[in-house]
Tab-separated table of C-alpha atoms in Angstrom:
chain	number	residue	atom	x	y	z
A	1	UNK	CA	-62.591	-39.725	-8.889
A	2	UNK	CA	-62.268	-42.693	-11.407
A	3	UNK	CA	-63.895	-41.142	-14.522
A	4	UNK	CA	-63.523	-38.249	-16.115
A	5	UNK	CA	-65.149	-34.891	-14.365
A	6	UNK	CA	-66.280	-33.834	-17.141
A	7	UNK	CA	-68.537	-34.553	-20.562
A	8	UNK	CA	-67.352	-33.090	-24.225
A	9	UNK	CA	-69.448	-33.453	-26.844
A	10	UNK	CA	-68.322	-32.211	-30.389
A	11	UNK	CA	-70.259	-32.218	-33.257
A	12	UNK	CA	-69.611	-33.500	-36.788
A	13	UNK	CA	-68.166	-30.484	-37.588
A	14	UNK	CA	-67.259	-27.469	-36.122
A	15	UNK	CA	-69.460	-24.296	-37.809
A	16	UNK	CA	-69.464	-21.616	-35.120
A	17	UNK	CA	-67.270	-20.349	-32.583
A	18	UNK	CA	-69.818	-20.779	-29.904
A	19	UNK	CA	-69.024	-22.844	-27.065
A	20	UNK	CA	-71.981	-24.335	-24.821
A	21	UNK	CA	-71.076	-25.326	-21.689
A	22	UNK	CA	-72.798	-26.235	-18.283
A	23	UNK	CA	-70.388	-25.852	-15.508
A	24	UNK	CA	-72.636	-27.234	-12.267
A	25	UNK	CA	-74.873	-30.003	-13.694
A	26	UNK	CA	-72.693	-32.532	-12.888
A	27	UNK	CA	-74.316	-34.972	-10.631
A	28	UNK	CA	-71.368	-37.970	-10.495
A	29	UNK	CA	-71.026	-37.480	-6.442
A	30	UNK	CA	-68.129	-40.085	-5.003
A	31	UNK	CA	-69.211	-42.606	-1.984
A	32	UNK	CA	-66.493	-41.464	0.144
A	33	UNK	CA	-67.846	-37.880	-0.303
A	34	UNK	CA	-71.166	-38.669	0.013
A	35	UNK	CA	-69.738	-40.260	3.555
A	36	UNK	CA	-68.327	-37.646	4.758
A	37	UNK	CA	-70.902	-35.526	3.888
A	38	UNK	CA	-73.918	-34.658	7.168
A	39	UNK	CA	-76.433	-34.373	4.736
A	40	UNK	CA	-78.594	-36.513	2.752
A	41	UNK	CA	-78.373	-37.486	-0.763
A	42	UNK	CA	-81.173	-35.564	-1.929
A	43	UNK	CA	-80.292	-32.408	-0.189
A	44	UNK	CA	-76.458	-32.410	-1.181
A	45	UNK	CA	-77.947	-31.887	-5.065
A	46	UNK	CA	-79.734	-28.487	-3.725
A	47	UNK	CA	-76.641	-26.178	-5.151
A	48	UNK	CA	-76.825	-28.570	-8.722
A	49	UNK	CA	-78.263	-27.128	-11.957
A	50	UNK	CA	-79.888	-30.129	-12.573
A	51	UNK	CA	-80.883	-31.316	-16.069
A	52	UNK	CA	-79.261	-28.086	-17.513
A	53	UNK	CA	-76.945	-30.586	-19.392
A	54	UNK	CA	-80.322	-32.710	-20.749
A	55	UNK	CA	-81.588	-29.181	-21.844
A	56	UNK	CA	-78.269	-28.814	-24.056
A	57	UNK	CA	-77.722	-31.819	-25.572
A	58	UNK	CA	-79.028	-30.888	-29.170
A	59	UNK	CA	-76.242	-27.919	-29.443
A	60	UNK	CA	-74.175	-29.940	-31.430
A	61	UNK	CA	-76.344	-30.138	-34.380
A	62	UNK	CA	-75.895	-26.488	-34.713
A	63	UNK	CA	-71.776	-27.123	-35.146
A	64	UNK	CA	-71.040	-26.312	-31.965
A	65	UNK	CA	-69.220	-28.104	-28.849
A	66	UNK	CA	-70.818	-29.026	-25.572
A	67	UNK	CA	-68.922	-29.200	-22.195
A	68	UNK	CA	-71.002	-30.357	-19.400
A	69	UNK	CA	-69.153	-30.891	-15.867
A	70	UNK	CA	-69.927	-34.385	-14.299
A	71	UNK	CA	-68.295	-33.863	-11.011
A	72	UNK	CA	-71.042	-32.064	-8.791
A	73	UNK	CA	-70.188	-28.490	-7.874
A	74	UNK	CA	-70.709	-29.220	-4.290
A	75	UNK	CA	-67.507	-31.210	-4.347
A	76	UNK	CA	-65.800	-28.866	-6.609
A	77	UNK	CA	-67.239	-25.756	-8.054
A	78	UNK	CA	-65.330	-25.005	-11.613
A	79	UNK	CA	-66.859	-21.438	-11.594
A	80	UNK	CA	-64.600	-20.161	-8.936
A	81	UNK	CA	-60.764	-19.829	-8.872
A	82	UNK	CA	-58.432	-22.409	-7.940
A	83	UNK	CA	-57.088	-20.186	-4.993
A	84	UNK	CA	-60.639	-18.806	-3.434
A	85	UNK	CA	-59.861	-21.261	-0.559
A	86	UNK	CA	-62.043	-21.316	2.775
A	87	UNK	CA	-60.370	-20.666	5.839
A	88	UNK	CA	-63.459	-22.186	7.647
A	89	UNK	CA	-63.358	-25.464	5.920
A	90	UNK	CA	-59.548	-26.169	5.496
A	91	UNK	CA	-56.849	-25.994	8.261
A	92	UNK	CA	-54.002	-23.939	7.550
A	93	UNK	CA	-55.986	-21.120	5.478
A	94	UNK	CA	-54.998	-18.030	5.936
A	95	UNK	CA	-57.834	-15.310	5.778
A	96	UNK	CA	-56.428	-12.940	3.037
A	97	UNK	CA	-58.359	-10.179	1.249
A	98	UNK	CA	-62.252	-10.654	2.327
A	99	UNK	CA	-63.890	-12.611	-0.615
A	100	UNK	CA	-67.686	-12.420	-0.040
A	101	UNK	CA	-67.881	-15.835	-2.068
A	102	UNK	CA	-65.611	-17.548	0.221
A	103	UNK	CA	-67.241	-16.149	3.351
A	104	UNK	CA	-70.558	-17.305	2.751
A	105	UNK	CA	-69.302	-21.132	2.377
A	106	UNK	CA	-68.504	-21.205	-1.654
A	107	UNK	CA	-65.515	-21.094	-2.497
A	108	UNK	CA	-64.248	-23.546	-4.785
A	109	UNK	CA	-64.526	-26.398	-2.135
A	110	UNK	CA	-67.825	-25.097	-0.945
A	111	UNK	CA	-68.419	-25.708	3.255
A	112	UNK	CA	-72.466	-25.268	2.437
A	113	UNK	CA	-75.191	-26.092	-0.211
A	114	UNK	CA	-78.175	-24.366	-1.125
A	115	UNK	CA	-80.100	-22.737	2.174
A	116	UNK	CA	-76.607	-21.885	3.911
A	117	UNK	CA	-76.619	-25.818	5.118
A	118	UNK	CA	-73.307	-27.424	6.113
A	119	UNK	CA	-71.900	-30.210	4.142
A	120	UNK	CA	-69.238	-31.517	6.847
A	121	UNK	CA	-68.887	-31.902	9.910
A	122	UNK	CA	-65.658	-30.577	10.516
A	123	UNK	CA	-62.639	-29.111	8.766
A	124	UNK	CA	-60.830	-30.799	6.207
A	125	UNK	CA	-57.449	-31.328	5.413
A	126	UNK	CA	-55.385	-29.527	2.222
A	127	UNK	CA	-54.271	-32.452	1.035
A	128	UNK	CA	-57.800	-32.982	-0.010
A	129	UNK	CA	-58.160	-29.933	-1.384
A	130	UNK	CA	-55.548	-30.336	-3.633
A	131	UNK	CA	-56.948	-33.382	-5.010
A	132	UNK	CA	-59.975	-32.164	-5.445
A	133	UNK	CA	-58.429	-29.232	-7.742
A	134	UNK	CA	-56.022	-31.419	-9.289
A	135	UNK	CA	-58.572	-34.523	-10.530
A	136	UNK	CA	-61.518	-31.809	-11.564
A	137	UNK	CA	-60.722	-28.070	-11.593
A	138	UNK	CA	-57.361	-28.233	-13.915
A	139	UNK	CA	-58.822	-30.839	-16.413
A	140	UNK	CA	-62.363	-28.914	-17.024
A	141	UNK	CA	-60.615	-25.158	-17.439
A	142	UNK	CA	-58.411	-26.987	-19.683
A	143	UNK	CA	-60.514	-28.540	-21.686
A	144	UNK	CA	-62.546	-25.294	-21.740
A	145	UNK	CA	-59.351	-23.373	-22.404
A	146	UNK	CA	-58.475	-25.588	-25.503
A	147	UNK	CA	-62.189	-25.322	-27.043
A	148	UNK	CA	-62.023	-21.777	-26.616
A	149	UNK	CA	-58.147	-21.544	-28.320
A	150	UNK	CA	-59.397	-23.511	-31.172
A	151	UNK	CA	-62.981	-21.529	-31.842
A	152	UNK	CA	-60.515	-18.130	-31.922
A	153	UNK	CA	-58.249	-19.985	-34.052
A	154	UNK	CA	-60.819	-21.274	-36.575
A	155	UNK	CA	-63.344	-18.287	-36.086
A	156	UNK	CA	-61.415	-15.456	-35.255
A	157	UNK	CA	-63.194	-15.301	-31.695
A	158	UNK	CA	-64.776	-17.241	-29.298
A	159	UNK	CA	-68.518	-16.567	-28.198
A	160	UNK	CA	-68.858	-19.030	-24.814
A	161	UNK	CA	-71.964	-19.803	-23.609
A	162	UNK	CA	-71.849	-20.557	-19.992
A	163	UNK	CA	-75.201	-21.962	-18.544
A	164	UNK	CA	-76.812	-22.366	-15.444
A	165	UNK	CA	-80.406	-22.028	-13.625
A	166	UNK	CA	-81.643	-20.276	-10.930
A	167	UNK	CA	-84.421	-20.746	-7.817
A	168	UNK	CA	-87.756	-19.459	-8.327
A	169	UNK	CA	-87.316	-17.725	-5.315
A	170	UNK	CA	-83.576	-15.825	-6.421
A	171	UNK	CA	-86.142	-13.203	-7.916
A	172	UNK	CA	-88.323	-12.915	-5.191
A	173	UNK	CA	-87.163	-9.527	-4.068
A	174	UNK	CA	-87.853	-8.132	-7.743
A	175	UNK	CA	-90.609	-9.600	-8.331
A	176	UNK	CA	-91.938	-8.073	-4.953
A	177	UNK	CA	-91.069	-5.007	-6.063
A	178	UNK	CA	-94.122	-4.788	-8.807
A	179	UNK	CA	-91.699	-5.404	-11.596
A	180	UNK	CA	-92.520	-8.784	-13.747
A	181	UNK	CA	-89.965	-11.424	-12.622
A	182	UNK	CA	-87.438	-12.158	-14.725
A	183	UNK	CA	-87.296	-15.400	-16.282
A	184	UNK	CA	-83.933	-15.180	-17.700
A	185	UNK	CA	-80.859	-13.173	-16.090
A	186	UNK	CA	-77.842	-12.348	-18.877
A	187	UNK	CA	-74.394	-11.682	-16.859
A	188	UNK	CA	-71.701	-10.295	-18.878
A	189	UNK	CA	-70.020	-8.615	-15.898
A	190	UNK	CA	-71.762	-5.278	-16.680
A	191	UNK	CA	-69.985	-4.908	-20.688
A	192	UNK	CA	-67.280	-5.586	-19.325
A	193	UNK	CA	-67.079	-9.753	-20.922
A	194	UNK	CA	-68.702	-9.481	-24.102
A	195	UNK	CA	-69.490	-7.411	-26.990
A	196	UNK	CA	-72.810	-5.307	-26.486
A	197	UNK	CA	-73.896	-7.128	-30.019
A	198	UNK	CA	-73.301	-10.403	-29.278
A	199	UNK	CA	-75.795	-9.626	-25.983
A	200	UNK	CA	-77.979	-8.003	-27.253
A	201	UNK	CA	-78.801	-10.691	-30.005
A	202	UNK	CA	-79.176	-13.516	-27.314
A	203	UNK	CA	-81.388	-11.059	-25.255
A	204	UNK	CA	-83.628	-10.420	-28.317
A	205	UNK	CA	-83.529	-14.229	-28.907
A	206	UNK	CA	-85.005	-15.250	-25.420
A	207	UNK	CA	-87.464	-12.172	-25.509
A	208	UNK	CA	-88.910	-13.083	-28.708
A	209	UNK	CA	-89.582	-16.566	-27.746
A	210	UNK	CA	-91.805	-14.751	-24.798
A	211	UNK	CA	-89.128	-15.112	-21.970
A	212	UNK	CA	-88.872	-11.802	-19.752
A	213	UNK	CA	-84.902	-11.231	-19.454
A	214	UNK	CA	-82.778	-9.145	-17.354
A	215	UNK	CA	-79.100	-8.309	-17.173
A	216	UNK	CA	-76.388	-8.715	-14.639
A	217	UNK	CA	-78.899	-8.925	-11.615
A	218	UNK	CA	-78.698	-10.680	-9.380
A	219	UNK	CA	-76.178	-12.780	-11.560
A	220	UNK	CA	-73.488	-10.935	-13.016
A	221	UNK	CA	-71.392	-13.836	-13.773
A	222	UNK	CA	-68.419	-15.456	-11.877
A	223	UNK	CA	-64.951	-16.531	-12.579
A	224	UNK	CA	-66.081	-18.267	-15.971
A	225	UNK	CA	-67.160	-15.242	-16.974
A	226	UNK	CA	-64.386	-12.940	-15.984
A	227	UNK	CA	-61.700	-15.465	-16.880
A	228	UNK	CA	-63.006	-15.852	-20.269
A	229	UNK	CA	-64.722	-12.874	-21.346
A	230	UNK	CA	-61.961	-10.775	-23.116
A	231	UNK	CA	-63.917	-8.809	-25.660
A	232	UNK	CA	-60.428	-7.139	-26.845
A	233	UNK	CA	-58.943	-9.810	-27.312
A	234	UNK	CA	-62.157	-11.605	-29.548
A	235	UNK	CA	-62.987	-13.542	-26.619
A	236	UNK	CA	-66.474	-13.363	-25.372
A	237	UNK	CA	-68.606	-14.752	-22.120
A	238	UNK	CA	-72.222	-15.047	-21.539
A	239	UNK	CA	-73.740	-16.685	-17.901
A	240	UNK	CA	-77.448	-17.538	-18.543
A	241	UNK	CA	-79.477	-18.048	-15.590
A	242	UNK	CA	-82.744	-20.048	-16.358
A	243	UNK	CA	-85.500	-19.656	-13.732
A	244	UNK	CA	-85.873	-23.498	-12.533
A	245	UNK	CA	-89.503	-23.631	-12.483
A	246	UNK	CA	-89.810	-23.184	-16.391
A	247	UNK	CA	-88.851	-27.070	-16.517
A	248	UNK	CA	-88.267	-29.019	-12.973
A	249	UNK	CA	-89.523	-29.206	-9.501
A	250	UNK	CA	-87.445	-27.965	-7.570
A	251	UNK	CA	-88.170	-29.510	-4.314
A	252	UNK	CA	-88.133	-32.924	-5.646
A	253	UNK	CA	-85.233	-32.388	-8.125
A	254	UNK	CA	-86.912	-34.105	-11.086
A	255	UNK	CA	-88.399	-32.451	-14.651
A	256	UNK	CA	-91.795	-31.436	-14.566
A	257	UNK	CA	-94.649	-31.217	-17.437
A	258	UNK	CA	-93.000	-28.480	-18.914
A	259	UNK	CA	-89.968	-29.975	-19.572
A	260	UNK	CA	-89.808	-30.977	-22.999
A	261	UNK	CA	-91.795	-28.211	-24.261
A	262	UNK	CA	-89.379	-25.525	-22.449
A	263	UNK	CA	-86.253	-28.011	-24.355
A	264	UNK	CA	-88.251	-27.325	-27.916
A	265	UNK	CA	-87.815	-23.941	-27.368
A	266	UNK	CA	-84.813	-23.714	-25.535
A	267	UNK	CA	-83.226	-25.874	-28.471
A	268	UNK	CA	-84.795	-22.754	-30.728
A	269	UNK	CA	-83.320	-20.333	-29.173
A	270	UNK	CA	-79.587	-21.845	-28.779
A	271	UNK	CA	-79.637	-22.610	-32.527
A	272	UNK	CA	-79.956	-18.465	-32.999
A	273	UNK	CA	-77.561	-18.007	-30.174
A	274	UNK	CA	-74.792	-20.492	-32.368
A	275	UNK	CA	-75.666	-18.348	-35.524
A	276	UNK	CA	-74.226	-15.355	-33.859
A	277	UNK	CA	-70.712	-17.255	-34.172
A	278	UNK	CA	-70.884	-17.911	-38.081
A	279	UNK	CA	-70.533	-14.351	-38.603
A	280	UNK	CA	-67.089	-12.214	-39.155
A	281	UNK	CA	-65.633	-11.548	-36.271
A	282	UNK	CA	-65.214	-7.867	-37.791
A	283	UNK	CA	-68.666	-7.068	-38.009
A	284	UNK	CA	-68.464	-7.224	-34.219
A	285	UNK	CA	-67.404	-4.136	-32.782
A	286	UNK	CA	-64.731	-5.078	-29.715
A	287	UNK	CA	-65.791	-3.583	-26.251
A	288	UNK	CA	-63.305	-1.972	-23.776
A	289	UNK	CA	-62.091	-4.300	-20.925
């Protein structure tokens, strides 16, 4: 890649240790992945969480930072670990302890988009791999690393927001089950990422703007949120699923006539959400890893 794989945004002035960041909007796909690819253009963007950085970009008004990723997570996906390599996409992997990311195609090369389909046509060499890693994965967890350092620094902890959407159709099975279907799912890894508080008050935020929430299902959160989440340690991680059909159509990837009013209150709801990082860290109790 020529440009930068990622987007930071800082505002004037730093007033919260909240982080924002969008790890798989990134829609900057290369030519010579796009030829390699078997599929189409339009369907390569299937595993994107498009316009998620569009939704975000008034965040920095509230004194906090934005990170979006530009590189596309089907050419690198930031929210897995450097190492979850797939033995069915690269030659010379070794199949070590079963990952069931990995096996399904999406590791951090993914073999597959959305719908289980195939990107290549073959296997692919390490060497690519490693460039992959080298030219994306390293420079967004460091740049994500260094906000994060510098919130603790200033703030006393760091409160990351890690954001994403869902399919209408990821709640399908619940909502089949006569509960209402979630609108919003809140991972935190089960407690085990963030402070009970600091959830509960972004919970409370989405419900009283009239979403329905839920919590670490089907989305607990990933390696973001297990890498980062260290509520000993005054570090905290929150993965927000937004149900896609609030604001786009999905099929045709584009915004729909929802979209700016679902942004108005979106933008509502993530000025509450920075609010929780003005506060002293020691009026937060710390949960047990």
């Amino acid at each position: 890649m020529t440009r930068s794989p990622y987007d930071l945004t800082m505002p004037k002035r730093r007033l919260t240790g909240v982080v924002f960041a969008s790890p798989h909007s990134g829609r900057d796909y290369p030519a010579g992945f796009l030829e390699t690819s078997i599929l189409d253009e339009h369907s390569i963007r299937s595993s994107e969480d498009a316009f998620i950085d569009q939704l975000l970009d008034g965040v920095t008004s509230f004194g906090a930072p934005l990170l979006t990723a530009r590189a596309p997570r089907a050419y690198v996906d930031v929210n897995r670990a450097a190492d979850e390599m797939d033995p069915a996409l690269f030659e010379g992997v070794r199949i070590a302890v079963h990952n069931p990311r990995v096996a399904s195609g999406l590791g951090v090369i993914p073999r597959v988009v959305a719908g289980g389909r195939a990107i290549y046509r073959g296997k692919l060499p390490m060497s690519e791999a490693a460039t992959r890693i080298e030219q994306v994965w390293h420079p967004y967890h460091d740049c994500l690393r260094r906000l994060l350092d510098d919130a603790r620094a200033s703030f006393g902890q760091s409160i990351l927001i890690d954001l994403h959407s869902m399919p209408h159709e990821a709640m399908d099975s619940i909502a089949s089950s006569g509960v209402k279907r979630p609108e919003i799912v809140l991972g935190d890894r089960f407690g085990s990422a963030a402070a009970p508080e600091i959830v509960d008050r972004i919970e409370a935020a989405f419900e009283a703007a009239g979403f329905r929430t839920q919590r670490n299902a089907p989305f607990a959160g990933a390696y973001i949120t297990q890498t980062y989440g260290r509520p000993s340690r005054g570090m905290h991680a929150v993965q927000i699923e937004m149900d896609r059909s609030l604001y786009m159509n999905e099929r045709e990837i584009r915004p729909n006539g929802n979209f700016l009013g679902f942004k108005r209150i979106l933008t509502g709801i993530l000025a509450e959400i920075a609010e929780i990082g003005r506060g002293k860290p020691s009026t937060i109790p710390l949960a047990a890893e």
